[in-house]
PDB file of C-alpha atoms in Angstrom:
ATOM      1  CA  LEU Y   1      -7.667   6.013 -10.368  1.00  0.00           C
ATOM      2  CA  PHE Y   2      -6.316   2.555  -8.802  1.00  0.00           C
ATOM      3  CA  ALA Y   3      -9.578   2.457  -6.711  1.00  0.00           C
ATOM      4  CA  ILE Y   4     -11.753   3.114 -10.043  1.00  0.00           C
ATOM      5  CA  PHE Y   5      -9.866   0.293 -11.656  1.00  0.00           C
ATOM      6  CA  ALA Y   6     -10.432  -1.938  -8.778  1.00  0.00           C
ATOM      7  CA  PHE Y   7     -14.028  -1.567  -8.316  1.00  0.00           C
ATOM      8  CA  ALA Y   8     -14.868  -1.320 -12.113  1.00  0.00           C
ATOM      9  CA  THR Y   9     -13.121  -4.600 -13.067  1.00  0.00           C
ATOM     10  CA  CYS Y  10     -15.003  -6.543 -10.301  1.00  0.00           C
ATOM     11  CA  GLY Y  11     -18.336  -4.741 -10.064  1.00  0.00           C
ATOM     12  CA  GLY Y  12     -18.867  -4.699 -13.656  1.00  0.00           C
ATOM     13  CA  TYR Y  13     -18.089  -8.211 -14.540  1.00  0.00           C
ATOM     14  CA  SER Y  14     -20.568 -10.452 -16.283  1.00  0.00           C
ATOM     15  CA  GLY Y  15     -19.730 -13.778 -17.785  1.00  0.00           C
ATOM     16  CA  GLY Y  16     -20.891 -17.252 -18.791  1.00  0.00           C
ATOM     17  CA  LEU Y  17     -20.125 -20.685 -19.907  1.00  0.00           C
ATOM     18  CA  ARG Y  18     -21.791 -23.009 -22.615  1.00  0.00           C
ATOM     19  CA  LEU Y  19     -22.037 -26.773 -22.318  1.00  0.00           C
ATOM     20  CA  SER Y  20     -23.194 -29.502 -24.696  1.00  0.00           C
ATOM     21  CA  VAL Y  21     -25.214 -32.554 -23.957  1.00  0.00           C
ATOM     22  CA  ASP Y  22     -25.384 -35.122 -26.602  1.00  0.00           C
ATOM     23  CA  CYS Y  23     -27.745 -37.935 -25.811  1.00  0.00           C
ATOM     24  CA  ALA Y  24     -27.850 -41.291 -27.379  1.00  0.00           C
ATOM     25  CA  ASN Y  25     -31.303 -40.297 -28.709  1.00  0.00           C
ATOM     26  CA  LYS Y  26     -30.271 -37.249 -30.777  1.00  0.00           C
ATOM     27  CA  SER Y  27     -33.762 -35.715 -30.620  1.00  0.00           C
ATOM     28  CA  GLU Y  28     -33.340 -35.164 -26.860  1.00  0.00           C
ATOM     29  CA  SER Y  29     -29.773 -33.545 -27.031  1.00  0.00           C
ATOM     30  CA  ASP Y  30     -28.897 -29.990 -26.319  1.00  0.00           C
ATOM     31  CA  LEU Y  31     -25.779 -28.774 -27.743  1.00  0.00           C
ATOM     32  CA  ASN Y  32     -26.017 -25.158 -26.592  1.00  0.00           C
ATOM     33  CA  ILE Y  33     -26.614 -24.668 -22.846  1.00  0.00           C
ATOM     34  CA  ASP Y  34     -25.777 -21.263 -21.978  1.00  0.00           C
ATOM     35  CA  ILE Y  35     -25.233 -20.389 -18.185  1.00  0.00           C
ATOM     36  CA  ALA Y  36     -24.799 -16.559 -17.465  1.00  0.00           C
ATOM     37  CA  PHE Y  37     -23.559 -15.238 -14.078  1.00  0.00           C
ATOM     38  CA  ALA Y  38     -22.307 -11.971 -13.068  1.00  0.00           C
ATOM     39  CA  TYR Y  39     -21.361  -9.721  -9.920  1.00  0.00           C
ATOM     40  CA  PRO Y  40     -22.071 -10.115  -7.020  1.00  0.00           C
ATOM     41  CA  PHE Y  41     -21.557 -13.739  -7.801  1.00  0.00           C
ATOM     42  CA  ARG Y  42     -24.583 -15.279  -5.875  1.00  0.00           C
ATOM     43  CA  LEU Y  43     -24.141 -18.503  -8.077  1.00  0.00           C
ATOM     44  CA  HIS Y  44     -26.826 -20.510  -6.013  1.00  0.00           C
ATOM     45  CA  GLN Y  45     -29.356 -18.197  -7.686  1.00  0.00           C
ATOM     46  CA  VAL Y  46     -28.119 -18.941 -11.357  1.00  0.00           C
ATOM     47  CA  ASN Y  47     -30.662 -21.478 -12.572  1.00  0.00           C
ATOM     48  CA  PHE Y  48     -30.448 -23.380 -15.913  1.00  0.00           C
ATOM     49  CA  ASP Y  49     -32.333 -26.195 -17.531  1.00  0.00           C
ATOM     50  CA  VAL Y  50     -30.716 -29.279 -19.039  1.00  0.00           C
ATOM     51  CA  PRO Y  51     -31.980 -32.457 -20.688  1.00  0.00           C
ATOM     52  CA  THR Y  52     -32.055 -35.610 -18.841  1.00  0.00           C
ATOM     53  CA  CYS Y  53     -31.839 -37.798 -21.995  1.00  0.00           C
ATOM     54  CA  GLU Y  54     -34.956 -39.676 -20.813  1.00  0.00           C
ATOM     55  CA  GLY Y  55     -37.635 -38.537 -23.142  1.00  0.00           C
ATOM     56  CA  LYS Y  56     -38.497 -34.925 -23.448  1.00  0.00           C
ATOM     57  CA  ARG Y  57     -38.133 -34.317 -19.593  1.00  0.00           C
ATOM     58  CA  ARG Y  58     -35.647 -31.716 -18.450  1.00  0.00           C
ATOM     59  CA  GLU Y  59     -34.127 -30.919 -15.069  1.00  0.00           C
ATOM     60  CA  LYS Y  60     -33.704 -27.577 -13.360  1.00  0.00           C
ATOM     61  CA  LEU Y  61     -30.272 -27.034 -11.768  1.00  0.00           C
ATOM     62  CA  ALA Y  62     -28.293 -24.303 -10.105  1.00  0.00           C
ATOM     63  CA  LEU Y  63     -24.701 -23.348  -9.748  1.00  0.00           C
ATOM     64  CA  ILE Y  64     -23.165 -23.961  -6.293  1.00  0.00           C
ATOM     65  CA  GLY Y  65     -21.764 -21.326  -3.853  1.00  0.00           C
ATOM     66  CA  ASP Y  66     -22.613 -17.653  -2.752  1.00  0.00           C
ATOM     67  CA  PHE Y  67     -19.452 -15.503  -2.934  1.00  0.00           C
ATOM     68  CA  SER Y  68     -21.218 -12.245  -2.736  1.00  0.00           C
ATOM     69  CA  SER Y  69     -19.727 -11.294   0.556  1.00  0.00           C
ATOM     70  CA  SER Y  70     -16.173 -11.149  -0.462  1.00  0.00           C
ATOM     71  CA  ALA Y  71     -16.999  -9.451  -3.658  1.00  0.00           C
ATOM     72  CA  GLU Y  72     -19.110  -6.866  -2.187  1.00  0.00           C
ATOM     73  CA  PHE Y  73     -16.696  -6.288   0.670  1.00  0.00           C
ATOM     74  CA  PHE Y  74     -13.898  -5.612  -1.943  1.00  0.00           C
ATOM     75  CA  VAL Y  75     -15.987  -3.201  -4.116  1.00  0.00           C
ATOM     76  CA  THR Y  76     -17.229  -1.439  -1.030  1.00  0.00           C
ATOM     77  CA  ILE Y  77     -13.702  -0.591   0.170  1.00  0.00           C
ATOM     78  CA  ALA Y  78     -12.679   0.407  -3.435  1.00  0.00           C
ATOM     79  CA  VAL Y  79     -15.624   2.875  -3.613  1.00  0.00           C
ATOM     80  CA  PHE Y  80     -15.038   4.435  -0.264  1.00  0.00           C
ATOM     81  CA  ALA Y  81     -11.477   4.661  -1.009  1.00  0.00           C
ATOM     82  CA  PHE Y  82     -12.142   6.533  -4.227  1.00  0.00           C
ATOM     83  CA  LEU Y  83     -14.574   8.940  -2.450  1.00  0.00           C
ATOM     84  CA  TYR Y  84     -12.010   9.678   0.434  1.00  0.00           C
ATOM     85  CA  SER Y  85      -9.139  10.170  -2.163  1.00  0.00           C
ATOM     86  CA  LEU Y  86     -11.434  12.547  -4.066  1.00  0.00           C
ATOM     87  CA  ALA Y  87     -12.383  14.512  -0.862  1.00  0.00           C
ATOM     88  CA  ALA Y  88      -8.735  14.519   0.367  1.00  0.00           C
ATOM     89  CA  THR Y  89      -7.514  15.917  -2.945  1.00  0.00           C
ATOM     90  CA  VAL Y  90     -10.146  18.806  -2.693  1.00  0.00           C
ATOM     91  CA  VAL Y  91      -8.818  19.545   0.732  1.00  0.00           C
ATOM     92  CA  TYR Y  92      -5.208  19.392  -0.111  1.00  0.00           C
ATOM     93  CA  ILE Y  93      -5.711  21.990  -3.027  1.00  0.00           C
ATOM     94  CA  PHE Y  94      -8.495  24.433  -1.662  1.00  0.00           C
ATOM     95  CA  PHE Y  95      -8.354  24.083   2.082  1.00  0.00           C
ATOM     96  CA  GLN Y  96      -4.670  23.768   2.992  1.00  0.00           C
ATOM     97  CA  ASN Y  97      -4.909  26.226   5.925  1.00  0.00           C
ATOM     98  CA  LYS Y  98      -7.780  24.554   7.614  1.00  0.00           C
ATOM     99  CA  TYR Y  99      -6.182  21.212   6.987  1.00  0.00           C
ATOM    100  CA  ARG Y 100      -3.109  22.255   8.878  1.00  0.00           C
ATOM    101  CA  GLU Y 101      -4.935  24.053  11.647  1.00  0.00           C
ATOM    102  CA  ASN Y 102      -4.399  22.478  15.050  1.00  0.00           C
ATOM    103  CA  ASN Y 103      -2.844  19.605  13.543  1.00  0.00           C
ATOM    104  CA  ARG Y 104      -6.165  17.881  13.415  1.00  0.00           C
ATOM    105  CA  GLY Y 105      -6.350  17.359   9.660  1.00  0.00           C
ATOM    106  CA  PRO Y 106      -2.964  15.423   9.269  1.00  0.00           C
ATOM    107  CA  LEU Y 107      -3.860  13.259  12.267  1.00  0.00           C
ATOM    108  CA  ILE Y 108      -7.058  12.325  10.821  1.00  0.00           C
ATOM    109  CA  ASP Y 109      -5.556  11.809   7.313  1.00  0.00           C
ATOM    110  CA  PHE Y 110      -3.026   9.553   8.933  1.00  0.00           C
ATOM    111  CA  ILE Y 111      -5.450   7.562  10.804  1.00  0.00           C
ATOM    112  CA  VAL Y 112      -7.718   7.068   7.900  1.00  0.00           C
ATOM    113  CA  THR Y 113      -4.795   6.071   5.633  1.00  0.00           C
ATOM    114  CA  VAL Y 114      -3.552   3.373   8.067  1.00  0.00           C
ATOM    115  CA  VAL Y 115      -7.271   1.911   8.265  1.00  0.00           C
ATOM    116  CA  PHE Y 116      -7.660   1.869   4.401  1.00  0.00           C
ATOM    117  CA  SER Y 117      -4.154   0.156   4.039  1.00  0.00           C
ATOM    118  CA  PHE Y 118      -5.383  -2.564   6.359  1.00  0.00           C
ATOM    119  CA  LEU Y 119      -8.728  -2.894   4.839  1.00  0.00           C
ATOM    120  CA  TRP Y 120      -7.208  -3.026   1.170  1.00  0.00           C
ATOM    121  CA  LEU Y 121      -4.952  -5.930   2.312  1.00  0.00           C
ATOM    122  CA  VAL Y 122      -7.979  -7.744   3.883  1.00  0.00           C
ATOM    123  CA  SER Y 123     -10.479  -7.232   1.088  1.00  0.00           C
ATOM    124  CA  SER Y 124      -7.959  -8.134  -1.535  1.00  0.00           C
ATOM    125  CA  SER Y 125      -7.015 -11.414   0.205  1.00  0.00           C
ATOM    126  CA  ALA Y 126     -10.747 -12.156   0.713  1.00  0.00           C
ATOM    127  CA  TRP Y 127     -11.658 -11.571  -2.891  1.00  0.00           C
ATOM    128  CA  ALA Y 128      -8.744 -13.375  -4.148  1.00  0.00           C
ATOM    129  CA  LYS Y 129      -9.992 -16.459  -2.175  1.00  0.00           C
ATOM    130  CA  GLY Y 130     -13.522 -15.778  -3.413  1.00  0.00           C
ATOM    131  CA  LEU Y 131     -12.404 -15.534  -6.929  1.00  0.00           C
ATOM    132  CA  SER Y 132     -10.590 -18.938  -6.701  1.00  0.00           C
ATOM    133  CA  ASP Y 133     -14.016 -20.439  -5.436  1.00  0.00           C
ATOM    134  CA  VAL Y 134     -15.829 -18.782  -8.287  1.00  0.00           C
ATOM    135  CA  LYS Y 135     -13.466 -20.356 -10.791  1.00  0.00           C
ATOM    136  CA  ILE Y 136     -14.089 -23.844  -9.206  1.00  0.00           C
ATOM    137  CA  ALA Y 137     -17.815 -23.298  -9.100  1.00  0.00           C
ATOM    138  CA  THR Y 138     -18.063 -22.262 -12.792  1.00  0.00           C
ATOM    139  CA  ASP Y 139     -15.676 -24.612 -14.053  1.00  0.00           C
ATOM    140  CA  PRO Y 140     -17.485 -26.549 -16.973  1.00  0.00           C
ATOM    141  CA  ASP Y 141     -16.363 -29.925 -15.703  1.00  0.00           C
ATOM    142  CA  GLU Y 142     -17.729 -29.217 -12.402  1.00  0.00           C
ATOM    143  CA  VAL Y 143     -21.125 -28.009 -13.787  1.00  0.00           C
ATOM    144  CA  LEU Y 144     -21.194 -31.075 -15.953  1.00  0.00           C
ATOM    145  CA  SER Y 145     -21.008 -33.355 -12.976  1.00  0.00           C
ATOM    146  CA  LEU Y 146     -24.212 -31.899 -11.600  1.00  0.00           C
ATOM    147  CA  MET Y 147     -26.138 -33.372 -14.405  1.00  0.00           C
ATOM    148  CA  SER Y 148     -27.889 -36.702 -14.321  1.00  0.00           C
ATOM    149  CA  ALA Y 149     -27.546 -37.220 -18.028  1.00  0.00           C
ATOM    150  CA  CYS Y 150     -23.738 -36.843 -17.846  1.00  0.00           C
ATOM    151  CA  LYS Y 151     -23.512 -39.768 -15.421  1.00  0.00           C
ATOM    152  CA  GLN Y 152     -24.663 -42.247 -18.167  1.00  0.00           C
ATOM    153  CA  GLN Y 153     -21.826 -43.324 -20.387  1.00  0.00           C
ATOM    154  CA  SER Y 154     -24.140 -43.490 -23.362  1.00  0.00           C
ATOM    155  CA  ASN Y 155     -24.405 -39.608 -23.317  1.00  0.00           C
ATOM    156  CA  LYS Y 156     -21.663 -37.300 -24.315  1.00  0.00           C
ATOM    157  CA  CYS Y 157     -21.344 -34.064 -22.252  1.00  0.00           C
ATOM    158  CA  LEU Y 158     -18.688 -31.526 -23.387  1.00  0.00           C
ATOM    159  CA  PRO Y 159     -17.850 -27.887 -22.439  1.00  0.00           C
ATOM    160  CA  VAL Y 160     -18.138 -25.689 -25.364  1.00  0.00           C
ATOM    161  CA  ARG Y 161     -17.117 -22.292 -23.833  1.00  0.00           C
ATOM    162  CA  SER Y 162     -15.418 -21.509 -20.472  1.00  0.00           C
ATOM    163  CA  PRO Y 163     -15.882 -18.271 -18.655  1.00  0.00           C
ATOM    164  CA  VAL Y 164     -13.319 -15.571 -19.164  1.00  0.00           C
ATOM    165  CA  MET Y 165     -11.888 -14.464 -15.878  1.00  0.00           C
ATOM    166  CA  SER Y 166      -9.243 -12.024 -16.995  1.00  0.00           C
ATOM    167  CA  SER Y 167     -11.097  -8.843 -15.620  1.00  0.00           C
ATOM    168  CA  LEU Y 168     -11.598 -10.400 -12.157  1.00  0.00           C
ATOM    169  CA  ASN Y 169      -7.796 -11.415 -12.130  1.00  0.00           C
ATOM    170  CA  THR Y 170      -7.022  -7.843 -12.925  1.00  0.00           C
ATOM    171  CA  SER Y 171      -9.346  -6.642  -9.993  1.00  0.00           C
ATOM    172  CA  VAL Y 172      -7.216  -8.654  -7.508  1.00  0.00           C
ATOM    173  CA  VAL Y 173      -3.927  -7.181  -8.919  1.00  0.00           C
ATOM    174  CA  PHE Y 174      -5.414  -3.639  -8.635  1.00  0.00           C
ATOM    175  CA  GLY Y 175      -6.437  -4.509  -4.907  1.00  0.00           C
ATOM    176  CA  TYR Y 176      -3.008  -5.350  -3.901  1.00  0.00           C
ATOM    177  CA  LEU Y 177      -1.652  -2.548  -5.905  1.00  0.00           C
ATOM    178  CA  ASN Y 178      -3.956  -0.215  -3.763  1.00  0.00           C
ATOM    179  CA  PHE Y 179      -2.697  -1.801  -0.545  1.00  0.00           C
ATOM    180  CA  ILE Y 180       0.862  -1.064  -1.691  1.00  0.00           C
ATOM    181  CA  LEU Y 181      -0.011   2.524  -2.718  1.00  0.00           C
ATOM    182  CA  TRP Y 182      -1.930   3.394   0.518  1.00  0.00           C
ATOM    183  CA  ALA Y 183       0.680   1.604   2.847  1.00  0.00           C
ATOM    184  CA  GLY Y 184       3.468   3.579   1.209  1.00  0.00           C
ATOM    185  CA  ASN Y 185       1.507   6.782   1.589  1.00  0.00           C
ATOM    186  CA  ILE Y 186       1.471   6.293   5.357  1.00  0.00           C
ATOM    187  CA  TRP Y 187       4.985   7.787   5.571  1.00  0.00           C
ATOM    188  CA  PHE Y 188       4.130  10.938   3.730  1.00  0.00           C
ATOM    189  CA  VAL Y 189       0.994  11.513   5.665  1.00  0.00           C
ATOM    190  CA  PHE Y 190       3.027  10.997   8.933  1.00  0.00           C
ATOM    191  CA  LYS Y 191       5.367  13.686   7.954  1.00  0.00           C
ATOM    192  CA  GLU Y 192       2.455  16.155   8.099  1.00  0.00           C
ATOM    193  CA  THR Y 193       1.563  15.305  11.498  1.00  0.00           C
ATOM    194  CA  GLY Y 194       2.696  16.999  14.684  1.00  0.00           C
ATOM    195  CA  TRP Y 195       4.315  13.642  15.838  1.00  0.00           C
ATOM    196  CA  HIS Y 196       6.863  14.088  13.052  1.00  0.00           C
ATOM    197  CA  SER Y 197       7.488  17.760  13.717  1.00  0.00           C
ATOM    198  CA  SER Y 198       8.045  17.326  17.518  1.00  0.00           C
ATOM    199  CA  GLY Y 199      10.485  14.746  16.770  1.00  0.00           C
ATOM    200  CA  GLN Y 200      12.455  16.979  14.547  1.00  0.00           C
ATOM    201  CA  ARG Y 201      12.429  19.872  17.137  1.00  0.00           C
ATOM    202  CA  HIS Y 202      13.669  17.546  19.728  1.00  0.00           C
ATOM    203  CA  ALA Y 203      16.698  16.510  18.059  1.00  0.00           C
ATOM    204  CA  PRO Y 204      18.357  20.000  17.613  1.00  0.00           C
ATOM    205  CA  ASP Y 205      17.474  20.800  21.192  1.00  0.00           C
ATOM    206  CA  THR Y 206      19.404  17.961  22.378  1.00  0.00           C
ATOM    207  CA  MET Y 207      22.453  18.911  20.242  1.00  0.00           C
ATOM    208  CA  GLU Y 208      22.346  22.535  21.587  1.00  0.00           C
ATOM    209  CA  LYS Y 209      22.374  21.312  25.045  1.00  0.00           C
ATOM    210  CA  GLN Y 210      25.265  19.014  24.516  1.00  0.00           C
ATOM    211  CA  SER Y 211      27.311  21.831  22.901  1.00  0.00           C
ATOM    212  CA  SER Y 212      26.535  24.336  25.675  1.00  0.00           C
ATOM    213  CA  SER Y 213      27.894  21.631  28.177  1.00  0.00           C
ATOM    214  CA  TYR Y 214      31.193  21.234  26.362  1.00  0.00           C
ATOM    215  CA  ASN Y 215      31.734  25.052  26.448  1.00  0.00           C
ATOM    216  CA  GLN Y 216      30.915  25.343  30.145  1.00  0.00           C
ATOM    217  CA  GLY Y 217      33.096  22.191  31.012  1.00  0.00           C
ATOM    218  CA  GLY Y 218      36.522  23.956  30.649  1.00  0.00           C
ATOM    219  CA  TYR Y 219      36.914  23.067  26.905  1.00  0.00           C
ATOM    220  CA  ASN Y 220      36.704  26.634  25.703  1.00  0.00           C
ATOM    221  CA  GLN Y 221      39.746  27.829  23.771  1.00  0.00           C
ATOM    222  CA  ASP Y 222      39.855  31.201  25.658  1.00  0.00           C
ATOM    223  CA  SER Y 223      41.209  29.211  28.622  1.00  0.00           C
ATOM    224  CA  TYR Y 224      44.588  29.013  26.575  1.00  0.00           C
ATOM    225  CA  GLY Y 225      44.649  32.841  26.159  1.00  0.00           C
ATOM    226  CA  PRO Y 226      47.385  35.251  27.607  1.00  0.00           C
ATOM    227  CA  ALA Y 227      46.462  34.480  31.113  1.00  0.00           C
ATOM    228  CA  GLY Y 228      47.665  30.903  30.649  1.00  0.00           C
ATOM    229  CA  GLY Y 229      50.906  32.057  29.181  1.00  0.00           C
ATOM    230  CA  TYR Y 230      50.662  29.814  25.979  1.00  0.00           C
ATOM    231  CA  ASN Y 231      49.879  32.323  23.384  1.00  0.00           C
ATOM    232  CA  GLN Y 232      52.634  34.663  24.057  1.00  0.00           C
ATOM    233  CA  PRO Y 233      55.527  34.722  21.498  1.00  0.00           C
ATOM    234  CA  GLY Y 234      58.726  32.896  22.518  1.00  0.00           C
ATOM    235  CA  SER Y 235      62.327  33.911  22.237  1.00  0.00           C
ATOM    236  CA  TYR Y 236      63.529  35.804  19.295  1.00  0.00           C
ATOM    237  CA  GLY Y 237      67.132  36.208  18.163  1.00  0.00           C
ATOM    238  CA  GLN Y 238      69.360  39.333  17.614  1.00  0.00           C
ATOM    239  CA  VAL Y 239      72.809  39.851  16.246  1.00  0.00           C
ATOM    240  CA  GLY Y 240      75.197  41.181  19.051  1.00  0.00           C
ATOM    241  CA  GLU Y 241      77.939  43.502  18.824  1.00  0.00           C
ATOM    242  CA  TYR Y 242      80.605  40.984  17.878  1.00  0.00           C
ATOM    243  CA  GLY Y 243      78.537  39.087  15.458  1.00  0.00           C
ATOM    244  CA  GLN Y 244      77.332  36.653  18.051  1.00  0.00           C
ATOM    245  CA  SER Y 245      73.607  35.795  18.195  1.00  0.00           C
ATOM    246  CA  GLN Y 246      71.723  36.570  21.302  1.00  0.00           C
ATOM    247  CA  SER Y 247      68.272  35.242  22.195  1.00  0.00           C
ATOM    248  CA  TYR Y 248      65.824  37.301  24.220  1.00  0.00           C
ATOM    249  CA  GLY Y 249      62.852  35.732  26.150  1.00  0.00           C
ATOM    250  CA  GLN Y 250      59.825  37.439  27.630  1.00  0.00           C
ATOM    251  CA  SER Y 251      61.870  39.697  30.022  1.00  0.00           C
ATOM    252  CA  GLY Y 252      65.064  40.381  28.154  1.00  0.00           C
ATOM    253  CA  PRO Y 253      68.214  38.620  27.091  1.00  0.00           C
ATOM    254  CA  THR Y 254      68.506  35.075  28.446  1.00  0.00           C
ATOM    255  CA  SER Y 255      72.347  35.231  28.693  1.00  0.00           C
ATOM    256  CA  PHE Y 256      75.067  37.988  28.618  1.00  0.00           C
ATOM    257  CA  ALA Y 257      77.887  35.712  27.924  1.00  0.00           C
ATOM    258  CA  ASN Y 258      77.278  35.934  24.189  1.00  0.00           C
ATOM    259  CA  GLN Y 259      77.719  39.696  24.170  1.00  0.00           C
ATOM    260  CA  ILE Y 260      81.488  39.247  25.153  1.00  0.00           C
TER     261      ILE Y 260
END
């Protein structure tokens, strides 16, 4: 969906501006000069006629700049990202077993995700710069400066309507949002690969080896059993014949003097 919004707001754009040239001789004026342009923004091919305020003669001008490379690159990445996302969704749902077979599917998915993340960043940055240049080239004041009639102070040249660039600004925003989305997805795709699984298996094996080394190194609690003499009960007391207490150890009474 984010890829669709990205290439739709850029690739489907068409706009224009309107200028007014009011000559000293009113009959030579043209108050509605419409200049239309659209994707892929080959502005040098956009021609328009304007009055020269020197009789009925008119001059033919064109906008300046060719920004098709950055715009087409951005739209191409968006279209391919949409197609890959659609194909990956079908594989995730209907071909999950083949996707995980031999770990080939997750590895390819991981590599493609990294590549698309990089391409989204590059294309969005290039298109952001290209859009900035498009705004300058289609600025009404810049276009008016191209007209010879506007260089004479007796004539009045005014912008009537400026181009609306809101959808193009939105395309740049969606471009960077796609970069964030794809870059964040790298971790989730990496978890499906064998690299992540092997790292998880290695950690428990290491802990098991450490625990076995502790048991073999003499720290087992069985070493403190009856053979060591530490777990046998100690002395216990009995009341003697004359009311005196007597204590016995492991092998009998410890003293016979208390019996007297």
